[in-house]
PDB file of C-alpha atoms in Angstrom:
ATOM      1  CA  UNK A   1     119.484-113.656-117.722  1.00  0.00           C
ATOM      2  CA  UNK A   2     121.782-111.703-119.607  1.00  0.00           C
ATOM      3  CA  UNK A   3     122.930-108.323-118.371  1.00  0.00           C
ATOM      4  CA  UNK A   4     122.613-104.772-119.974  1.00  0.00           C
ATOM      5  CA  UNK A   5     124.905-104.956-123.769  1.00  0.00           C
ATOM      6  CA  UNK A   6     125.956-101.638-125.153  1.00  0.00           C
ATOM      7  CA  UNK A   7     127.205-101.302-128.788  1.00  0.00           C
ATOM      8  CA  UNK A   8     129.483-100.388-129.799  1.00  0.00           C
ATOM      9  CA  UNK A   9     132.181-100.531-126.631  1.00  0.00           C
ATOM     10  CA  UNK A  10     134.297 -97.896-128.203  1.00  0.00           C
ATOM     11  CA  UNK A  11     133.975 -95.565-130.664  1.00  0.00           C
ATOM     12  CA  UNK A  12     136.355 -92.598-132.188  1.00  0.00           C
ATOM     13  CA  UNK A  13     134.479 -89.473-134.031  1.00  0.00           C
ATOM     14  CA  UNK A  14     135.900 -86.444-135.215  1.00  0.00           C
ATOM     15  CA  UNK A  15     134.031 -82.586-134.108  1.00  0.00           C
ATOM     16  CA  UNK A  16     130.900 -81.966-135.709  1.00  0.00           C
ATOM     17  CA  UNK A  17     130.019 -85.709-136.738  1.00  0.00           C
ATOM     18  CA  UNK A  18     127.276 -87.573-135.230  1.00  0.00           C
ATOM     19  CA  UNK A  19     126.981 -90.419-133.155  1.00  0.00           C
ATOM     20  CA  UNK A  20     124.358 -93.120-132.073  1.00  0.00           C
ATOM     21  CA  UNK A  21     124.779 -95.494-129.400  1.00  0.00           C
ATOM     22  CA  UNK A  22     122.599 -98.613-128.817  1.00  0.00           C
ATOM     23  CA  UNK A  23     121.456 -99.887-125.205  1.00  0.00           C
ATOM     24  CA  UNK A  24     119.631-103.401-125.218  1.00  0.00           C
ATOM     25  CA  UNK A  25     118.002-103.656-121.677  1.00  0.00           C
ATOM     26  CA  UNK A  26     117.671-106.925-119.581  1.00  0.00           C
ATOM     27  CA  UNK A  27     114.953-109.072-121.080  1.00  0.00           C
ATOM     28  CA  UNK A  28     111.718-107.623-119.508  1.00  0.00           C
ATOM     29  CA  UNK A  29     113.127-104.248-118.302  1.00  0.00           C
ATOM     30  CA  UNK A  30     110.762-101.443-120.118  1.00  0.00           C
ATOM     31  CA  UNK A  31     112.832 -98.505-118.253  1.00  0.00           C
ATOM     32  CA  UNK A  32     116.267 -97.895-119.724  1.00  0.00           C
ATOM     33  CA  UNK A  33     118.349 -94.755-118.757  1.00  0.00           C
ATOM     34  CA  UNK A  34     121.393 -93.195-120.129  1.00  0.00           C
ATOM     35  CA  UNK A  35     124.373 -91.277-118.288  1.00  0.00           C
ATOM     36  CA  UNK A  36     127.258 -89.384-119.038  1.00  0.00           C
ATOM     37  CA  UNK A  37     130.603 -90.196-117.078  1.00  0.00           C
ATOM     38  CA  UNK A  38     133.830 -87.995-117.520  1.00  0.00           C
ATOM     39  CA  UNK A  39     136.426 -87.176-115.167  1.00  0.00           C
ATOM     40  CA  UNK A  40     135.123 -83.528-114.544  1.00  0.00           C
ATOM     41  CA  UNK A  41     131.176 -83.842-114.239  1.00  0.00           C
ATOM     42  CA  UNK A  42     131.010 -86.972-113.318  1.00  0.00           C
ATOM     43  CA  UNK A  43     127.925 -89.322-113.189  1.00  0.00           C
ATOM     44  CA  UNK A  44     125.542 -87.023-114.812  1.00  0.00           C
ATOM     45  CA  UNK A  45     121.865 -88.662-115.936  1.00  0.00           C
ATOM     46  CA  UNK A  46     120.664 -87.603-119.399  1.00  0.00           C
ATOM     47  CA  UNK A  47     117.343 -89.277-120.215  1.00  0.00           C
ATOM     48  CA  UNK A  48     115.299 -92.393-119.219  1.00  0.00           C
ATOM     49  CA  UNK A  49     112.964 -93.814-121.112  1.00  0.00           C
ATOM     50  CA  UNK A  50     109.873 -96.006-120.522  1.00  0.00           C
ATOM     51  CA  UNK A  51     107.518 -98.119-122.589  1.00  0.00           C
ATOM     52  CA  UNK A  52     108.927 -96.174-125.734  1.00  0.00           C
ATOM     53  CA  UNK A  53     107.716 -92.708-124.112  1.00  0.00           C
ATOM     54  CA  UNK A  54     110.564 -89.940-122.422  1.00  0.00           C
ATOM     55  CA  UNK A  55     109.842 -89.923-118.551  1.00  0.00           C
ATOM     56  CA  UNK A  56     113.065 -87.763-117.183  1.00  0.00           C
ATOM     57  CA  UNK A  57     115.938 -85.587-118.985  1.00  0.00           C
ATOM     58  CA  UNK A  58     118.641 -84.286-117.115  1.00  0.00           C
ATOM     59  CA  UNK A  59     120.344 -80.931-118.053  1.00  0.00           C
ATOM     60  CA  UNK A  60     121.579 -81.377-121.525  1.00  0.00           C
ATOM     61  CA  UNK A  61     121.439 -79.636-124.544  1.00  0.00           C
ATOM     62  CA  UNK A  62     119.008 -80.537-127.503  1.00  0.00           C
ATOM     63  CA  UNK A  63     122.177 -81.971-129.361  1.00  0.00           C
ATOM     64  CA  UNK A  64     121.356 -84.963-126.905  1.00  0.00           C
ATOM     65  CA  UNK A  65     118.083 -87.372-127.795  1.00  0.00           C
ATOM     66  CA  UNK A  66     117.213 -90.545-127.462  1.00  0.00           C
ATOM     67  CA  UNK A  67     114.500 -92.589-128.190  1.00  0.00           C
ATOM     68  CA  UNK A  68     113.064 -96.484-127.103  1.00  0.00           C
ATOM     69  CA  UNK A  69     111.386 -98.934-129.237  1.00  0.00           C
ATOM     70  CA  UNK A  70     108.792-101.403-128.417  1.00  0.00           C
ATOM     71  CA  UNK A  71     110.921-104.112-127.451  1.00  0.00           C
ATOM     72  CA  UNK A  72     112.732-101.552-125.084  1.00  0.00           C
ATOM     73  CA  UNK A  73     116.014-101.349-127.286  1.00  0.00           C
ATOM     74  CA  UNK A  74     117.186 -97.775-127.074  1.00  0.00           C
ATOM     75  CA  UNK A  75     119.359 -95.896-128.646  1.00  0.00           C
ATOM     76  CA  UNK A  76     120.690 -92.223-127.815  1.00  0.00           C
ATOM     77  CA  UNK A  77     121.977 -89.709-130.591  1.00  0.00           C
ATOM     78  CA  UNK A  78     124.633 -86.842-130.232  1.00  0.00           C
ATOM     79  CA  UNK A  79     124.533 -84.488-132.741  1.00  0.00           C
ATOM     80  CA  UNK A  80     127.232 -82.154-133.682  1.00  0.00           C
ATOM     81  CA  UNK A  81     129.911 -83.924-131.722  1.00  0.00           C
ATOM     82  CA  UNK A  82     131.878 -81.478-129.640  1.00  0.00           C
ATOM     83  CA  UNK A  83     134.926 -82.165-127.935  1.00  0.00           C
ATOM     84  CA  UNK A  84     133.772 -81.938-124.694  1.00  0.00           C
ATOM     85  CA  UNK A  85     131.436 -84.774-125.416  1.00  0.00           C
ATOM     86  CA  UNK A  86     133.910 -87.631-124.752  1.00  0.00           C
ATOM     87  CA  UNK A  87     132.739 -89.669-122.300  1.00  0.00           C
ATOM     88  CA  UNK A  88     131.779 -92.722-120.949  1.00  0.00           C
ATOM     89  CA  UNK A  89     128.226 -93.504-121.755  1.00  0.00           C
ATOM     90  CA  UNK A  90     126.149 -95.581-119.968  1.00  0.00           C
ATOM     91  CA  UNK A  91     122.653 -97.241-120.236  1.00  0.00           C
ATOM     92  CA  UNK A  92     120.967 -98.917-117.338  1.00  0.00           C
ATOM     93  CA  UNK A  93     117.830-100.865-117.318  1.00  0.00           C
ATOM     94  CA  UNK A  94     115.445-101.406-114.692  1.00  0.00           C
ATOM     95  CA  UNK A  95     112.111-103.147-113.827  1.00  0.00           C
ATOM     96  CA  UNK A  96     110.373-100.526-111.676  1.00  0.00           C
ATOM     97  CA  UNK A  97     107.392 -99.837-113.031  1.00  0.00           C
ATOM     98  CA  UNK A  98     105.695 -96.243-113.487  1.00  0.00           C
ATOM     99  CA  UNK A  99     103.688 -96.381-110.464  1.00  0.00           C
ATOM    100  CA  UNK A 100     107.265 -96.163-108.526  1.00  0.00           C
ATOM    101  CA  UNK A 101     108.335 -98.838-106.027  1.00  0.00           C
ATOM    102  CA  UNK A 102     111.599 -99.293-105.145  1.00  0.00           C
ATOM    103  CA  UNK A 103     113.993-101.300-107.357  1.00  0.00           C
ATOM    104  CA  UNK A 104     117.685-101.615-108.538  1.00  0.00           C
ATOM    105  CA  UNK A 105     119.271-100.174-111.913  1.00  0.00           C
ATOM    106  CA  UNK A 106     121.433-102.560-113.575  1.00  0.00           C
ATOM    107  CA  UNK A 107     124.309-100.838-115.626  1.00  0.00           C
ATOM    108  CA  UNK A 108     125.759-102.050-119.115  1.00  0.00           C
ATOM    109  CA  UNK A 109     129.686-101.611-119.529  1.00  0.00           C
ATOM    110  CA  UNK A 110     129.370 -98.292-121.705  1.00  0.00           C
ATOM    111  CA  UNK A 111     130.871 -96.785-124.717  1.00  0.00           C
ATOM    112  CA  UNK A 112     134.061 -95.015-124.769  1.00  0.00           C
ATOM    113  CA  UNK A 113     133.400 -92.183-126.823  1.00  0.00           C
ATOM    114  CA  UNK A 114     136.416 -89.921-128.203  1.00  0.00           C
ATOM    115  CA  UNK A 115     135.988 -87.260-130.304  1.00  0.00           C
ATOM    116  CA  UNK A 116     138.490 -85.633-131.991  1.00  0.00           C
TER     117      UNK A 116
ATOM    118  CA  UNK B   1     116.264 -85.604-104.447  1.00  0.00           C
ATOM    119  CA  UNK B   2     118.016 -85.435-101.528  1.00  0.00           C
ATOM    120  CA  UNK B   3     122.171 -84.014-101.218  1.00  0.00           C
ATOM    121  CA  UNK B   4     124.562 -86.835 -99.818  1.00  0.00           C
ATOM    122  CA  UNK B   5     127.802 -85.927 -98.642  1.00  0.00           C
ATOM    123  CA  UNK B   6     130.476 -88.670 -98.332  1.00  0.00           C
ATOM    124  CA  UNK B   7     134.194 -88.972 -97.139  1.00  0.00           C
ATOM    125  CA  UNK B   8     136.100 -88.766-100.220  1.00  0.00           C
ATOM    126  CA  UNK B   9     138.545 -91.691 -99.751  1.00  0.00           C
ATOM    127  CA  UNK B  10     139.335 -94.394 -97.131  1.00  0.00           C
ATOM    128  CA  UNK B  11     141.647 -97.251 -96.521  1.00  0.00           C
ATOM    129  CA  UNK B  12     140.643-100.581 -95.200  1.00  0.00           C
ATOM    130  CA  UNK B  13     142.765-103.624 -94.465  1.00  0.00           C
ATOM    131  CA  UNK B  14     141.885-106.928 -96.128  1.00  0.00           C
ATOM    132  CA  UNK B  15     139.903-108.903 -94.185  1.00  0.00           C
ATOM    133  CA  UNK B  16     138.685-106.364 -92.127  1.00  0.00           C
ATOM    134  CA  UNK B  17     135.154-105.072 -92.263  1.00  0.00           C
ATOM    135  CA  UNK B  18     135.098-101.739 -94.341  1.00  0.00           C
ATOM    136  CA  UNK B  19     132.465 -99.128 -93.111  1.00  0.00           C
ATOM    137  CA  UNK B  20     131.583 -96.514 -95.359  1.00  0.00           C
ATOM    138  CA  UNK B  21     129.354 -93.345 -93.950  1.00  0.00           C
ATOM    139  CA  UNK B  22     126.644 -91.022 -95.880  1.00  0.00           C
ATOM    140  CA  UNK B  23     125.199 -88.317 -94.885  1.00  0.00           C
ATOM    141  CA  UNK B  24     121.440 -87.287 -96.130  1.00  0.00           C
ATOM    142  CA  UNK B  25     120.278 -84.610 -93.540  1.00  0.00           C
ATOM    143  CA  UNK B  26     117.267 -83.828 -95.823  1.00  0.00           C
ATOM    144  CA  UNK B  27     116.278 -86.890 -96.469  1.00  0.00           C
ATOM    145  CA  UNK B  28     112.096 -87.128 -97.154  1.00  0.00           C
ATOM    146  CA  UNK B  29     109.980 -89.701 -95.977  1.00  0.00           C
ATOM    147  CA  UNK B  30     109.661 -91.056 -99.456  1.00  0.00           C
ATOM    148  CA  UNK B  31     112.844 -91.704-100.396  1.00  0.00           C
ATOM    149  CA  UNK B  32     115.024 -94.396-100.225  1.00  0.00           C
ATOM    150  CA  UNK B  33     118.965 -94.974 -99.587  1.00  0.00           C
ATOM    151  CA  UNK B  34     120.688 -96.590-102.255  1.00  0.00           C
ATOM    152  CA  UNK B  35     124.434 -97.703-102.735  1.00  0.00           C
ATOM    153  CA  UNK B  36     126.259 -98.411-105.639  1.00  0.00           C
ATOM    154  CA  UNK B  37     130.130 -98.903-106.591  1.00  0.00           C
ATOM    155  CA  UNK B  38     131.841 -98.569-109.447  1.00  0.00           C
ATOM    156  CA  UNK B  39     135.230-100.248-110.172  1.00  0.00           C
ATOM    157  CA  UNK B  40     137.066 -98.161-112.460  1.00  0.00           C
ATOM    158  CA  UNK B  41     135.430 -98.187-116.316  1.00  0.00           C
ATOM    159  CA  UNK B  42     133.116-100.481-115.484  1.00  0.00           C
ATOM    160  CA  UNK B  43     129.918 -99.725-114.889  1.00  0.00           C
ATOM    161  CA  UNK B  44     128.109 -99.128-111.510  1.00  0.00           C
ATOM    162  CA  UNK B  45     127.006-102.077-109.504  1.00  0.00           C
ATOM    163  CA  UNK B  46     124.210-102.264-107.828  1.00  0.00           C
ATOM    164  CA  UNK B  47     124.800-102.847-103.824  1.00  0.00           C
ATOM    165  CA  UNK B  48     121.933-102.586-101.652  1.00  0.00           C
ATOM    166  CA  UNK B  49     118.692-100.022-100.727  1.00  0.00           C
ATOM    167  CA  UNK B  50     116.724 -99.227 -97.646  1.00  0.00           C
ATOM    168  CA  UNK B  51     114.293 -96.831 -96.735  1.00  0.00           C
ATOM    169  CA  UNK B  52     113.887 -97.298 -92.871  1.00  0.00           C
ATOM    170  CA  UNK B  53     115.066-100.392 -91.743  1.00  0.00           C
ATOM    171  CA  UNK B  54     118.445-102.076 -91.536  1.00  0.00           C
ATOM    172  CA  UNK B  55     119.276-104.744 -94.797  1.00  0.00           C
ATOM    173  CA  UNK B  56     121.665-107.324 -95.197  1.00  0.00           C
ATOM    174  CA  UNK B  57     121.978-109.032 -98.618  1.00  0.00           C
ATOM    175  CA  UNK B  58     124.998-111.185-100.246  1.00  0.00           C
ATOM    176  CA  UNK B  59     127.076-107.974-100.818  1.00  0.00           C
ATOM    177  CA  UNK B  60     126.841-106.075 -97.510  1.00  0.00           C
ATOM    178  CA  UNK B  61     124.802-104.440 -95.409  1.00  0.00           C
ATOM    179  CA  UNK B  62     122.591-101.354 -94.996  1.00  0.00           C
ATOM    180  CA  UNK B  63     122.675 -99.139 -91.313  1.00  0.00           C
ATOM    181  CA  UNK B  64     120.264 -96.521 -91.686  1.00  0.00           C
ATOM    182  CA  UNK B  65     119.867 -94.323 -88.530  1.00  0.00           C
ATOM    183  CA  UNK B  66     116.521 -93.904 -86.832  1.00  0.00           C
ATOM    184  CA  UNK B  67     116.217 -90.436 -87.573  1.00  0.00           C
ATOM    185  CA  UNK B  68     116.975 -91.205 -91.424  1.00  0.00           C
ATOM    186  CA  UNK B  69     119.967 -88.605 -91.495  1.00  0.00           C
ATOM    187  CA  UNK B  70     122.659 -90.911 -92.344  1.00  0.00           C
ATOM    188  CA  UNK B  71     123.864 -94.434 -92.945  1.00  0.00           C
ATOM    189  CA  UNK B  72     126.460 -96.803 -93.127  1.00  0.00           C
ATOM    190  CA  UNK B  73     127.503 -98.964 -95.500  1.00  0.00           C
ATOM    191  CA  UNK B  74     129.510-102.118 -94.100  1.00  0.00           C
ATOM    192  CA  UNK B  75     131.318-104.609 -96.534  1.00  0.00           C
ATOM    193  CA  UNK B  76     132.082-107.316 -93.857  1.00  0.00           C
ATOM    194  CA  UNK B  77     135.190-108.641 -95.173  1.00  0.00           C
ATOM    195  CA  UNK B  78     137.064-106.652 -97.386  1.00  0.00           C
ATOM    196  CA  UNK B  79     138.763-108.034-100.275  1.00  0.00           C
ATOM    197  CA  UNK B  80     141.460-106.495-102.890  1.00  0.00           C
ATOM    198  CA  UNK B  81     138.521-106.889-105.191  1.00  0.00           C
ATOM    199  CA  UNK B  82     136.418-104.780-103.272  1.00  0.00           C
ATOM    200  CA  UNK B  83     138.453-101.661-104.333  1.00  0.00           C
ATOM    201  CA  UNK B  84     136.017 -99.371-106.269  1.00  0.00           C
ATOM    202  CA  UNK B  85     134.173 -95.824-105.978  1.00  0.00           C
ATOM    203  CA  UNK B  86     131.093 -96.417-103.876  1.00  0.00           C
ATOM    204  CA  UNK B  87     127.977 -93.872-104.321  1.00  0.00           C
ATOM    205  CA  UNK B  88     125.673 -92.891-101.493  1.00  0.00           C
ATOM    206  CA  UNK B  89     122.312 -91.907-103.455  1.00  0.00           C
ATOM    207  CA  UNK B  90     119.298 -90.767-102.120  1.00  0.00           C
ATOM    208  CA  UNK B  91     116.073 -91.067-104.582  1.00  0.00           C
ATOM    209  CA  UNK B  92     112.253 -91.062-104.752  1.00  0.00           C
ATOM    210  CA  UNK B  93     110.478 -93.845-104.990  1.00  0.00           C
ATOM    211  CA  UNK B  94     109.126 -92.820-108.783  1.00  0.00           C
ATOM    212  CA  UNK B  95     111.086 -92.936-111.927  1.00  0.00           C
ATOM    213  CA  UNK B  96     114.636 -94.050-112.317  1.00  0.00           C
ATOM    214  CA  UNK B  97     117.143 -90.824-112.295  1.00  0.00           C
ATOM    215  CA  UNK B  98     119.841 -91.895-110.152  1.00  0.00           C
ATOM    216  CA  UNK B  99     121.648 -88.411-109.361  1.00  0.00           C
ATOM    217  CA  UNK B 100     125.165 -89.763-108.280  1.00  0.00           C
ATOM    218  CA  UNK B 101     127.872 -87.365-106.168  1.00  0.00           C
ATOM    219  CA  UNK B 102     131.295 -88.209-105.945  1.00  0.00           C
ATOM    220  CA  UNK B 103     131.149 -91.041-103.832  1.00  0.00           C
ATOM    221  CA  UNK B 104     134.050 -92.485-101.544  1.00  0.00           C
ATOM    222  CA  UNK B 105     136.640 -94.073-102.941  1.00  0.00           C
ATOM    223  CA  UNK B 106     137.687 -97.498-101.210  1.00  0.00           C
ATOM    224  CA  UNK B 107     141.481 -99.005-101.134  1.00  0.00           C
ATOM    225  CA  UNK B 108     141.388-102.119 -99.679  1.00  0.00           C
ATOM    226  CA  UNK B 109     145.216-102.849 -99.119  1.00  0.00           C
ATOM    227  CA  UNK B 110     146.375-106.061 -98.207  1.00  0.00           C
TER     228      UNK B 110
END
């Protein structure tokens, strides 16, 4: 099977632009989540989504969103780029279902974003 | 979820078996152990899980205390390779929000 792709791998915006990011999932994973990695927060979790619906958002602002279409592609959108928003993103997929059950995430490479 | 405290660095010799300890005092009945390391940029790998008993898999293997308060983490052999930031996570057995802490960073030197 072929793992978690993220486009694009890098990407260079300047303050106040916007940004999407697109996550496609392992083929039959319906949960995909999304984190934020920099050097002073760390491995923070923004949103997960399954079976096109928001399940769990982490402590973001509204600038954040995200969304997942029926074939479980997602993509996440950052509005109003600030500078603090460079970052490492990251999308995982996963095959637990809803009902829970213990199961691994598997994690795509990320985009390097840089805002400037 | 549950806090995990970890050591935040060691040193193993190649070769050698590299154990890493977690903490997870207030650990629930419900949730499980996981591990995970990340090798710098990349992102995490998946290592192993447990919720009560002992696991073993390809990668390493799982100690998990009987009273659930903490557990080890044992790469058997170490390699160079091995070298990475490993995350002790603790998490429910619904939904998928991994909260990650700042993990242990490994140096395998040869």
């Amino acid at each position: 099977k072929a793992g978690v792709t993220q486009t694009p791998r890098y990407l260079i915006k300047t303050r106040g632009q916007q940004v999407t990011l697109s996550c496609s999932p392992i083929s039959g994973h319906r949960s995909v989540s999304w984190y934020q990695q920099t050097p002073g927060q760390g491995l923070q979790f923004l949103f997960e989504y399954f079976s096109e619906t928001q399940r769990n958002k982490g402590n973001f602002p509204g600038r954040f969103s995200g969304r997942q279409f029926s074939n479980s592609r997602s993509e996440m959108n950052v509005s109003t780029l600030e500078l603090g928003d460079s970052a490492l993103y990251l999308c995982a997929s996963s095959d637990r279902s809803a009902s829970g059950g213990a199961g691994e995430q598997y994690f795509g490479p990320g985009t390097r974003l840089t805002v400037t | 979820d549950a806090k995990t405290t970890q050591p935040p660095s060691m040193d193993c010799a190649e070769g050698r078996a590299a154990n890493l300890p977690c903490n997870h005092s207030t650990i629930s009945g419900n949730e499980y152990v996981y591990w995970y390391r990340q090798i710098h940029s990349q992102g995490p790998q998946y290592i192993i899980h447990g919720l009560k008993n002992n696991e073993t898999n390809e990668m390493a293997s799982l100690i998990i205390t009987e009273d659930r308060k903490s557990s080890t983490l044992i790469l058997p052999h170490a390699t160079l390779r091995d070298t990475a930031v490993y995350y002790c996570i603790v998490r429910v057995s619904y939904g998928n929000k991994l909260v990650f802490g700042a993990g242990t960073i490994l140096r395998v030197k040869s």
